[in-house]
PDB file of C-alpha atoms in Angstrom:
ATOM      1  CA  ALA A   1      14.706 -51.323  -1.296  1.00 61.00           C
ATOM      2  CA  TYR A   2      15.317 -49.619  -4.515  1.00 60.00           C
ATOM      3  CA  GLN A   3      11.858 -47.808  -4.272  1.00 60.00           C
ATOM      4  CA  ASN A   4      12.693 -46.711  -0.913  1.00 66.00           C
ATOM      5  CA  ARG A   5      15.975 -45.084  -1.895  1.00 67.00           C
ATOM      6  CA  ILE A   6      14.098 -43.321  -4.633  1.00 65.00           C
ATOM      7  CA  VAL A   7      11.609 -41.930  -2.180  1.00 66.00           C
ATOM      8  CA  ILE A   8      14.465 -40.763   0.019  1.00 70.00           C
ATOM      9  CA  MET A   9      16.246 -39.119  -2.653  1.00 68.00           C
ATOM     10  CA  LYS A  10      13.154 -37.280  -3.845  1.00 65.00           C
ATOM     11  CA  LEU A  11      12.531 -36.127  -0.145  1.00 68.00           C
ATOM     12  CA  LEU A  12      16.090 -34.754   0.084  1.00 66.00           C
ATOM     13  CA  ILE A  13      15.613 -32.767  -3.231  1.00 62.00           C
ATOM     14  CA  THR A  14      12.401 -31.330  -1.945  1.00 61.00           C
ATOM     15  CA  LEU A  15      13.915 -30.428   1.343  1.00 60.00           C
ATOM     16  CA  SER A  16      17.086 -28.774  -0.325  1.00 58.00           C
ATOM     17  CA  SER A  17      14.799 -26.634  -2.518  1.00 54.00           C
ATOM     18  CA  LEU A  18      12.724 -25.542   0.327  1.00 51.00           C
ATOM     19  CA  PHE A  19      15.862 -24.596   2.142  1.00 48.00           C
ATOM     20  CA  ALA A  20      17.079 -22.610  -0.710  1.00 47.00           C
ATOM     21  CA  ALA A  21      14.060 -20.633  -0.952  1.00 45.00           C
ATOM     22  CA  PHE A  22      13.797 -19.759   2.638  1.00 43.00           C
ATOM     23  CA  SER A  23      17.466 -18.639   2.827  1.00 42.00           C
ATOM     24  CA  SER A  24      17.035 -16.350  -0.227  1.00 40.00           C
ATOM     25  CA  VAL A  25      18.572 -12.880   0.714  1.00 38.00           C
ATOM     26  CA  ASP A  26      16.398 -11.240  -1.897  1.00 39.00           C
ATOM     27  CA  ALA A  27      12.858 -11.866  -0.408  1.00 36.00           C
ATOM     28  CA  PHE A  28      13.678 -13.696   2.895  1.00 35.00           C
ATOM     29  CA  THR A  29      15.560 -13.388   6.146  1.00 35.00           C
ATOM     30  CA  PRO A  30      18.043 -16.339   6.968  1.00 33.00           C
ATOM     31  CA  GLY A  31      16.322 -19.093   8.849  1.00 34.00           C
ATOM     32  CA  TYR A  32      12.838 -17.413   8.393  1.00 34.00           C
ATOM     33  CA  VAL A  33      12.637 -16.405  11.975  1.00 33.00           C
ATOM     34  CA  LYS A  34       9.464 -14.164  13.016  1.00 35.00           C
ATOM     35  CA  THR A  35      10.901 -10.920  14.718  1.00 34.00           C
ATOM     36  CA  SER A  36       9.429  -7.614  15.760  1.00 35.00           C
ATOM     37  CA  THR A  37      11.307  -5.760  12.953  1.00 37.00           C
ATOM     38  CA  PRO A  38       8.532  -3.981  10.798  1.00 43.00           C
ATOM     39  CA  THR A  39       8.428  -4.520   7.046  1.00 47.00           C
ATOM     40  CA  LYS A  40      10.135  -1.476   5.308  1.00 47.00           C
ATOM     41  CA  LEU A  41       8.582  -0.460   2.258  1.00 52.00           C
ATOM     42  CA  SER A  42       9.341   2.135  -0.597  1.00 49.00           C
ATOM     43  CA  ALA A  43       7.361   3.716  -3.208  1.00 44.00           C
ATOM     44  CA  VAL A  44       9.765   2.597  -5.912  1.00 44.00           C
ATOM     45  CA  GLN A  45      11.202  -0.772  -6.002  1.00 44.00           C
ATOM     46  CA  ALA A  46      14.741  -1.099  -7.438  1.00 44.00           C
ATOM     47  CA  LYS A  47      15.010  -4.845  -7.871  1.00 67.00           C
ATOM     48  CA  SER A  48      11.782  -5.533  -9.731  1.00 75.00           C
ATOM     49  CA  PRO A  49      11.525  -4.249 -13.293  1.00 84.00           C
ATOM     50  CA  ASP A  50       8.663  -1.980 -14.581  1.00 88.00           C
ATOM     51  CA  VAL A  51       6.134  -3.985 -16.588  1.00 92.00           C
ATOM     52  CA  THR A  52       4.048  -1.669 -18.822  1.00 93.00           C
ATOM     53  CA  VAL A  53       0.328  -2.537 -18.414  1.00 94.00           C
ATOM     54  CA  GLN A  54      -1.701  -0.745 -21.446  1.00 94.00           C
ATOM     55  CA  GLY A  55      -5.176   0.444 -21.099  1.00 93.00           C
ATOM     56  CA  GLY A  56      -7.631  -2.477 -21.161  1.00 93.00           C
ATOM     57  CA  SER A  57      -5.191  -5.176 -20.666  1.00 94.00           C
ATOM     58  CA  LEU A  58      -4.202  -7.679 -17.996  1.00 95.00           C
ATOM     59  CA  LYS A  59      -0.813  -8.858 -16.586  1.00 94.00           C
ATOM     60  CA  THR A  60      -0.204 -11.536 -14.186  1.00 94.00           C
ATOM     61  CA  TRP A  61       2.710 -12.513 -11.737  1.00 93.00           C
ATOM     62  CA  ALA A  62       2.682 -16.224 -10.497  1.00 92.00           C
ATOM     63  CA  PHE A  63       4.492 -17.167  -7.232  1.00 91.00           C
ATOM     64  CA  SER A  64       4.645 -20.884  -7.251  1.00 88.00           C
ATOM     65  CA  SER A  65       6.669 -21.264  -4.346  1.00 87.00           C
ATOM     66  CA  PRO A  66       4.816 -21.690  -1.045  1.00 86.00           C
ATOM     67  CA  ALA A  67       7.595 -19.887   0.714  1.00 87.00           C
ATOM     68  CA  VAL A  68       6.412 -16.440  -0.832  1.00 89.00           C
ATOM     69  CA  GLU A  69       3.973 -15.254   2.010  1.00 89.00           C
ATOM     70  CA  ARG A  70       4.060 -11.233   1.207  1.00 91.00           C
ATOM     71  CA  VAL A  71       4.002  -9.413  -1.868  1.00 92.00           C
ATOM     72  CA  GLN A  72       4.380  -5.726  -2.541  1.00 93.00           C
ATOM     73  CA  VAL A  73       2.425  -4.076  -5.398  1.00 95.00           C
ATOM     74  CA  VAL A  74       3.608  -0.650  -6.957  1.00 95.00           C
ATOM     75  CA  LEU A  75       1.547   1.039  -9.684  1.00 95.00           C
ATOM     76  CA  LYS A  76       2.496   4.304 -11.166  1.00 94.00           C
ATOM     77  CA  THR A  77       2.053   6.362 -14.362  1.00 94.00           C
ATOM     78  CA  ASP A  78       3.921   9.262 -16.094  1.00 93.00           C
ATOM     79  CA  GLY A  79       1.655  11.778 -14.603  1.00 91.00           C
ATOM     80  CA  ARG A  80      -1.650  10.556 -16.086  1.00 93.00           C
ATOM     81  CA  PRO A  81      -4.605   9.037 -14.026  1.00 94.00           C
ATOM     82  CA  LEU A  82      -4.499   5.524 -12.893  1.00 95.00           C
ATOM     83  CA  ASP A  83      -7.438   3.235 -12.695  1.00 95.00           C
ATOM     84  CA  ALA A  84      -6.795  -0.406 -11.955  1.00 96.00           C
ATOM     85  CA  ASP A  85      -7.952  -3.520 -10.612  1.00 96.00           C
ATOM     86  CA  VAL A  86      -5.630  -5.823  -8.421  1.00 96.00           C
ATOM     87  CA  GLU A  87      -6.591  -9.352  -7.510  1.00 95.00           C
ATOM     88  CA  LEU A  88      -5.024 -12.147  -5.709  1.00 94.00           C
ATOM     89  CA  TRP A  89      -5.884 -15.604  -7.155  1.00 94.00           C
ATOM     90  CA  ALA A  90      -5.359 -18.633  -4.738  1.00 91.00           C
ATOM     91  CA  GLY A  91      -6.665 -21.518  -6.809  1.00 85.00           C
ATOM     92  CA  PRO A  92      -9.358 -21.872  -9.519  1.00 86.00           C
ATOM     93  CA  ASP A  93     -12.169 -19.347  -8.962  1.00 87.00           C
ATOM     94  CA  ASN A  94     -10.925 -18.151  -5.621  1.00 90.00           C
ATOM     95  CA  THR A  95     -10.125 -14.564  -5.179  1.00 93.00           C
ATOM     96  CA  PRO A  96      -9.513 -14.004  -1.440  1.00 93.00           C
ATOM     97  CA  HIS A  97      -8.097 -10.354  -1.961  1.00 94.00           C
ATOM     98  CA  LYS A  98      -8.985  -7.766  -4.632  1.00 95.00           C
ATOM     99  CA  MET A  99      -8.599  -4.074  -4.811  1.00 95.00           C
ATOM    100  CA  ARG A 100      -9.908  -1.333  -7.151  1.00 96.00           C
ATOM    101  CA  VAL A 101      -7.462   1.695  -7.215  1.00 96.00           C
ATOM    102  CA  TYR A 102      -7.893   5.038  -8.594  1.00 96.00           C
ATOM    103  CA  VAL A 103      -5.184   7.749  -8.371  1.00 95.00           C
ATOM    104  CA  GLU A 104      -5.406  11.273  -9.875  1.00 94.00           C
ATOM    105  CA  ASN A 105      -1.708  11.495 -10.747  1.00 92.00           C
ATOM    106  CA  GLY A 106       0.283   8.250 -10.721  1.00 92.00           C
ATOM    107  CA  ALA A 107       3.618  10.103 -10.798  1.00 92.00           C
ATOM    108  CA  THR A 108       3.292  12.367  -7.684  1.00 93.00           C
ATOM    109  CA  ARG A 109       1.175   9.605  -5.763  1.00 94.00           C
ATOM    110  CA  PRO A 110       2.269   6.148  -6.844  1.00 95.00           C
ATOM    111  CA  PHE A 111       0.121   3.190  -5.389  1.00 95.00           C
ATOM    112  CA  SER A 112       2.218   1.211  -3.063  1.00 94.00           C
ATOM    113  CA  ALA A 113       0.469  -1.706  -1.035  1.00 94.00           C
ATOM    114  CA  VAL A 114       1.240  -5.140   0.540  1.00 93.00           C
ATOM    115  CA  MET A 115      -0.852  -8.325  -0.041  1.00 92.00           C
ATOM    116  CA  GLU A 116      -0.429 -11.370   2.039  1.00 91.00           C
ATOM    117  CA  THR A 117      -0.054 -14.629   0.050  1.00 91.00           C
ATOM    118  CA  PRO A 118       0.045 -17.461   2.502  1.00 89.00           C
ATOM    119  CA  ARG A 119      -0.299 -21.195   1.458  1.00 85.00           C
ATOM    120  CA  GLY A 120       0.953 -20.757  -2.150  1.00 77.00           C
ATOM    121  CA  PRO A 121       0.990 -20.976  -5.117  1.00 89.00           C
ATOM    122  CA  ASN A 122      -0.654 -17.481  -5.546  1.00 92.00           C
ATOM    123  CA  THR A 123      -0.959 -15.277  -8.527  1.00 93.00           C
ATOM    124  CA  ILE A 124      -1.239 -11.534  -8.764  1.00 94.00           C
ATOM    125  CA  ALA A 125      -3.392 -10.075 -11.276  1.00 95.00           C
ATOM    126  CA  VAL A 126      -3.244  -6.426 -12.464  1.00 96.00           C
ATOM    127  CA  ARG A 127      -5.851  -5.014 -14.918  1.00 96.00           C
ATOM    128  CA  ASN A 128      -5.715  -1.611 -16.315  1.00 95.00           C
ATOM    129  CA  ILE A 129      -9.302  -0.640 -16.848  1.00 95.00           C
ATOM    130  CA  GLY A 130      -8.467   2.784 -18.108  1.00 91.00           C
ATOM    131  CA  GLN A 131      -8.571   3.656 -21.629  1.00 91.00           C
ATOM    132  CA  LEU A 132      -5.855   2.992 -24.163  1.00 90.00           C
ATOM    133  CA  GLU A 133      -4.304   6.419 -23.680  1.00 91.00           C
ATOM    134  CA  PHE A 134      -3.542   5.793 -19.926  1.00 94.00           C
ATOM    135  CA  PRO A 135      -1.056   3.118 -19.491  1.00 94.00           C
ATOM    136  CA  MET A 136       0.658   2.450 -16.318  1.00 95.00           C
ATOM    137  CA  ALA A 137       3.827   0.660 -14.949  1.00 95.00           C
ATOM    138  CA  ALA A 138       3.434  -2.241 -12.500  1.00 95.00           C
ATOM    139  CA  GLN A 139       6.053  -3.562 -10.168  1.00 93.00           C
ATOM    140  CA  ILE A 140       5.302  -6.790  -7.979  1.00 93.00           C
ATOM    141  CA  GLU A 141       8.014  -7.878  -5.651  1.00 91.00           C
ATOM    142  CA  ALA A 142       8.095 -10.567  -2.992  1.00 89.00           C
ATOM    143  CA  VAL A 143       9.127  -8.888   0.334  1.00 87.00           C
ATOM    144  CA  SER A 144      10.066 -10.485   3.639  1.00 82.00           C
ATOM    145  CA  ALA A 145       7.352 -11.883   5.770  1.00 75.00           C
ATOM    146  CA  ALA A 146       9.440 -11.347   8.951  1.00 73.00           C
ATOM    147  CA  GLY A 147       8.100  -9.158  11.407  1.00 67.00           C
ATOM    148  CA  PRO A 148       4.575  -7.304  11.460  1.00 68.00           C
ATOM    149  CA  LEU A 149       3.192  -5.054   8.747  1.00 70.00           C
ATOM    150  CA  GLY A 150       4.182  -1.322   9.368  1.00 63.00           C
ATOM    151  CA  ASP A 151       6.014   0.224  12.236  1.00 62.00           C
ATOM    152  CA  MET A 152       3.699   0.454  15.198  1.00 58.00           C
ATOM    153  CA  GLN A 153       5.766   3.017  16.928  1.00 56.00           C
ATOM    154  CA  LYS A 154       5.154   5.547  14.255  1.00 60.00           C
ATOM    155  CA  ILE A 155       1.396   4.845  13.888  1.00 66.00           C
ATOM    156  CA  GLU A 156       0.121   7.569  16.312  1.00 66.00           C
ATOM    157  CA  HIS A 157      -3.656   6.921  15.471  1.00 68.00           C
ATOM    158  CA  GLY A 158      -4.591   3.478  16.248  1.00 69.00           C
ATOM    159  CA  PRO A 159      -5.382   0.860  16.605  1.00 85.00           C
ATOM    160  CA  MET A 160      -9.119   2.286  16.475  1.00 91.00           C
ATOM    161  CA  THR A 161     -12.236   0.102  15.923  1.00 93.00           C
ATOM    162  CA  ILE A 162     -14.523   1.229  12.975  1.00 94.00           C
ATOM    163  CA  GLN A 163     -18.058  -0.053  13.007  1.00 95.00           C
ATOM    164  CA  GLY A 164     -19.760  -1.324   9.865  1.00 93.00           C
ATOM    165  CA  GLY A 165     -21.062   1.681   8.009  1.00 93.00           C
ATOM    166  CA  ALA A 166     -19.117   4.255  10.131  1.00 95.00           C
ATOM    167  CA  LEU A 167     -16.049   6.216   8.874  1.00 93.00           C
ATOM    168  CA  ARG A 168     -12.936   7.963  10.476  1.00 94.00           C
ATOM    169  CA  THR A 169     -10.974  10.797   9.173  1.00 93.00           C
ATOM    170  CA  TYR A 170      -7.284  11.456   9.906  1.00 93.00           C
ATOM    171  CA  PRO A 171      -5.776  14.796   9.153  1.00 92.00           C
ATOM    172  CA  PHE A 172      -2.060  15.379   8.506  1.00 91.00           C
ATOM    173  CA  GLU A 173       0.339  18.273   8.576  1.00 90.00           C
ATOM    174  CA  PRO A 174       1.975  19.755   5.560  1.00 89.00           C
ATOM    175  CA  GLN A 175       5.331  18.412   6.510  1.00 89.00           C
ATOM    176  CA  VAL A 176       4.113  14.832   6.236  1.00 90.00           C
ATOM    177  CA  ASP A 177       5.313  13.411   2.939  1.00 92.00           C
ATOM    178  CA  SER A 178       3.528   9.850   3.208  1.00 92.00           C
ATOM    179  CA  VAL A 179       1.021   8.139   5.379  1.00 93.00           C
ATOM    180  CA  GLN A 180       0.859   4.436   6.409  1.00 93.00           C
ATOM    181  CA  VAL A 181      -2.508   2.543   6.626  1.00 94.00           C
ATOM    182  CA  LEU A 182      -3.083  -0.785   8.335  1.00 93.00           C
ATOM    183  CA  LEU A 183      -6.538  -2.408   8.135  1.00 94.00           C
ATOM    184  CA  LYS A 184      -7.536  -5.747   9.815  1.00 93.00           C
ATOM    185  CA  THR A 185     -10.267  -7.587  11.585  1.00 94.00           C
ATOM    186  CA  ASP A 186     -10.582 -10.567  14.202  1.00 93.00           C
ATOM    187  CA  GLY A 187     -10.893 -13.015  11.238  1.00 92.00           C
ATOM    188  CA  ARG A 188     -14.173 -11.689   9.577  1.00 95.00           C
ATOM    189  CA  PRO A 189     -14.379 -10.398   6.072  1.00 94.00           C
ATOM    190  CA  LEU A 190     -12.932  -6.821   5.517  1.00 95.00           C
ATOM    191  CA  ASN A 191     -14.786  -4.405   3.082  1.00 96.00           C
ATOM    192  CA  ALA A 192     -13.411  -0.940   3.214  1.00 96.00           C
ATOM    193  CA  ARG A 193     -12.798   2.230   1.153  1.00 97.00           C
ATOM    194  CA  ILE A 194      -9.617   4.426   1.642  1.00 96.00           C
ATOM    195  CA  GLU A 195      -9.758   8.083   0.288  1.00 96.00           C
ATOM    196  CA  LEU A 196      -7.010  10.642   0.178  1.00 95.00           C
ATOM    197  CA  LEU A 197      -8.708  14.158   0.184  1.00 93.00           C
ATOM    198  CA  GLN A 198      -6.899  17.332  -0.388  1.00 91.00           C
ATOM    199  CA  GLY A 199      -9.803  19.987  -0.328  1.00 85.00           C
ATOM    200  CA  PRO A 200     -13.500  19.540   0.072  1.00 85.00           C
ATOM    201  CA  ASN A 201     -14.497  16.240  -1.579  1.00 83.00           C
ATOM    202  CA  ASN A 202     -11.450  16.351  -3.807  1.00 89.00           C
ATOM    203  CA  ASN A 203     -10.326  12.834  -4.075  1.00 93.00           C
ATOM    204  CA  LYS A 204      -6.606  12.314  -4.997  1.00 94.00           C
ATOM    205  CA  GLN A 205      -6.653   8.676  -4.374  1.00 95.00           C
ATOM    206  CA  VAL A 206      -9.376   5.989  -3.561  1.00 96.00           C
ATOM    207  CA  ILE A 207      -8.872   2.263  -2.629  1.00 96.00           C
ATOM    208  CA  GLU A 208     -11.915  -0.039  -2.534  1.00 96.00           C
ATOM    209  CA  LEU A 209     -10.750  -3.112  -0.569  1.00 95.00           C
ATOM    210  CA  TYR A 210     -12.139  -6.579  -0.025  1.00 96.00           C
ATOM    211  CA  THR A 211     -10.320  -9.375   1.987  1.00 95.00           C
ATOM    212  CA  GLU A 212     -11.999 -12.525   2.965  1.00 94.00           C
ATOM    213  CA  ASP A 213     -10.079 -12.813   6.168  1.00 92.00           C
ATOM    214  CA  GLY A 214      -8.859  -9.564   7.706  1.00 91.00           C
ATOM    215  CA  LEU A 215      -6.635 -11.482  10.219  1.00 91.00           C
ATOM    216  CA  ASP A 216      -4.842 -13.770   7.877  1.00 91.00           C
ATOM    217  CA  ARG A 217      -4.698 -11.245   5.020  1.00 92.00           C
ATOM    218  CA  PRO A 218      -4.566  -7.733   6.530  1.00 93.00           C
ATOM    219  CA  PHE A 219      -4.175  -4.730   4.269  1.00 94.00           C
ATOM    220  CA  TYR A 220      -1.166  -2.333   4.523  1.00 94.00           C
ATOM    221  CA  ALA A 221      -0.471   0.726   2.170  1.00 94.00           C
ATOM    222  CA  ILE A 222       1.591   3.746   1.969  1.00 93.00           C
ATOM    223  CA  LEU A 223      -0.066   6.922   0.642  1.00 94.00           C
ATOM    224  CA  GLU A 224       1.919   9.576  -0.776  1.00 94.00           C
ATOM    225  CA  THR A 225       0.655  13.113   0.700  1.00 92.00           C
ATOM    226  CA  PRO A 226       2.604  15.850  -0.950  1.00 90.00           C
ATOM    227  CA  GLY A 227       1.410  19.350  -0.270  1.00 88.00           C
ATOM    228  CA  SER A 228      -0.926  20.545   2.490  1.00 88.00           C
ATOM    229  CA  GLY A 229      -4.563  19.866   3.435  1.00 89.00           C
ATOM    230  CA  ASN A 230      -4.125  16.007   3.256  1.00 93.00           C
ATOM    231  CA  VAL A 231      -6.822  14.090   4.992  1.00 94.00           C
ATOM    232  CA  ILE A 232      -7.114  10.301   5.051  1.00 94.00           C
ATOM    233  CA  ARG A 233     -10.714   8.971   5.207  1.00 95.00           C
ATOM    234  CA  ILE A 234     -11.566   5.276   6.095  1.00 95.00           C
ATOM    235  CA  VAL A 235     -15.043   3.956   5.467  1.00 96.00           C
ATOM    236  CA  ASN A 236     -16.095   0.619   6.559  1.00 96.00           C
ATOM    237  CA  THR A 237     -18.497  -0.361   3.723  1.00 95.00           C
ATOM    238  CA  ALA A 238     -19.615  -3.595   5.429  1.00 94.00           C
ATOM    239  CA  THR A 239     -22.668  -4.113   7.623  1.00 94.00           C
ATOM    240  CA  VAL A 240     -22.660  -3.612  11.346  1.00 93.00           C
ATOM    241  CA  GLU A 241     -21.621  -7.109  12.034  1.00 93.00           C
ATOM    242  CA  PHE A 242     -18.397  -6.738  10.394  1.00 95.00           C
ATOM    243  CA  PRO A 243     -16.190  -4.162  12.367  1.00 95.00           C
ATOM    244  CA  LEU A 244     -12.533  -3.718  11.431  1.00 95.00           C
ATOM    245  CA  THR A 245      -9.453  -2.098  13.208  1.00 94.00           C
ATOM    246  CA  CYS A 246      -7.554   0.804  11.484  1.00 93.00           C
ATOM    247  CA  SER A 247      -4.117   2.164  12.363  1.00 92.00           C
ATOM    248  CA  CYS A 248      -3.111   5.256  10.599  1.00 92.00           C
ATOM    249  CA  GLY A 249       0.002   7.552  10.946  1.00 90.00           C
ATOM    250  CA  ALA A 250       2.814   9.448   9.324  1.00 90.00           C
ATOM    251  CA  TYR A 251       5.314   7.300   7.555  1.00 90.00           C
ATOM    252  CA  LYS A 252       7.877   9.799   6.209  1.00 88.00           C
ATOM    253  CA  PHE A 253       8.346  13.457   7.085  1.00 86.00           C
ATOM    254  CA  GLY A 254       9.786  16.232   4.524  1.00 80.00           C
ATOM    255  CA  ASP A 255      12.678  18.548   5.450  1.00 70.00           C
ATOM    256  CA  LYS A 256      12.307  21.809   7.016  1.00 58.00           C
ATOM    257  CA  SER A 257      13.053  23.847   3.853  1.00 54.00           C
ATOM    258  CA  SER A 258      10.392  22.086   1.860  1.00 53.00           C
ATOM    259  CA  PHE A 259       7.877  22.959   4.505  1.00 52.00           C
ATOM    260  CA  GLU A 260       8.795  26.641   4.774  1.00 53.00           C
ATOM    261  CA  GLU A 261       8.194  26.947   0.872  1.00 54.00           C
ATOM    262  CA  MET A 262       4.509  26.001   1.357  1.00 53.00           C
ATOM    263  CA  GLN A 263       3.749  28.917   3.869  1.00 55.00           C
ATOM    264  CA  PRO A 264       1.844  31.695   2.265  1.00 56.00           C
ATOM    265  CA  VAL A 265       3.173  35.190   1.842  1.00 52.00           C
ATOM    266  CA  ILE A 266       0.894  38.066   2.777  1.00 52.00           C
ATOM    267  CA  SER A 267       0.120  40.580   0.147  1.00 52.00           C
ATOM    268  CA  GLY A 268       3.140  39.227  -1.865  1.00 51.00           C
ATOM    269  CA  TYR A 269       5.652  40.510   0.560  1.00 48.00           C
ATOM    270  CA  SER A 270       8.029  38.179   2.582  1.00 47.00           C
ATOM    271  CA  ASN A 271       9.081  38.932   6.178  1.00 48.00           C
ATOM    272  CA  ASP A 272      12.522  40.558   4.864  1.00 49.00           C
ATOM    273  CA  ASN A 273      10.767  42.988   2.803  1.00 48.00           C
ATOM    274  CA  ARG A 274       9.151  45.502   5.223  1.00 45.00           C
ATOM    275  CA  SER A 275       8.902  48.343   2.855  1.00 46.00           C
ATOM    276  CA  GLY A 276       6.219  49.535   0.336  1.00 46.00           C
ATOM    277  CA  ASP A 277       2.577  49.298   0.500  1.00 49.00           C
ATOM    278  CA  ALA A 278       2.540  46.273   3.010  1.00 44.00           C
ATOM    279  CA  PHE A 279       4.559  48.067   5.500  1.00 42.00           C
ATOM    280  CA  LYS A 280       2.650  51.491   4.966  1.00 43.00           C
ATOM    281  CA  TYR A 281      -0.751  50.038   5.497  1.00 44.00           C
ATOM    282  CA  GLY A 282       0.344  47.599   8.364  1.00 46.00           C
ATOM    283  CA  LEU A 283      -0.043  44.365   6.619  1.00 45.00           C
ATOM    284  CA  ASN A 284       3.266  42.914   7.840  1.00 43.00           C
TER     285      ASN A 284
END
């Protein structure tokens, strides 16, 4: 009888700790009910502190609680290039999700993505593979797992099937400040490369992605697209037996004033200045 009481007490302690984890307002919704409300992300997290990762070093964030099922990863710099490896460790010698990230300017285009972490414990490993002169700041935050990834009502391009070895491009208008990308499969492995282009073969951001199960661990990221001429290119680097489904659309729009500042001025004269050589030679 004494041993039975000890077992019951241990069970009650375990249930109370799980209930406290599920009812945490920082990372989870009360009751942990799956709803249709999409996960809202921001490029800069306010809760999680910045952790500096020097060039050539490795930092890890461990999530021992099995209640953590979704983690946001934000990487940025002070304006220098960003080159990093991001891996999800789930047990010894098991890496079900890994990424290689390159960003030309980590201040104007910070990297922001979501990694699914079901069936904990899990560990996020961030390795700065750049030189010592190129440090970066990392923010790892547990986010709510309620609802699907992304806002499907805002994603106008997708879902679209990309066969193995094929690619798709998505051009965006200058007033689009950021773009959301969602990649998944029907349960097969996912191998893809996401490129942000601004000009002919001018890569501003490149993400090389691998996921062992694209249905259990889909990939969702927000790419900052300041300026004009931004194109998202999605390449399925797997063979033809492994298609993927891509959804890509605008996430945030800029105001009208910032869009008008991007418009060119012919011959250096605005529309209000109708005098001088521009008006004389019929240039305006």
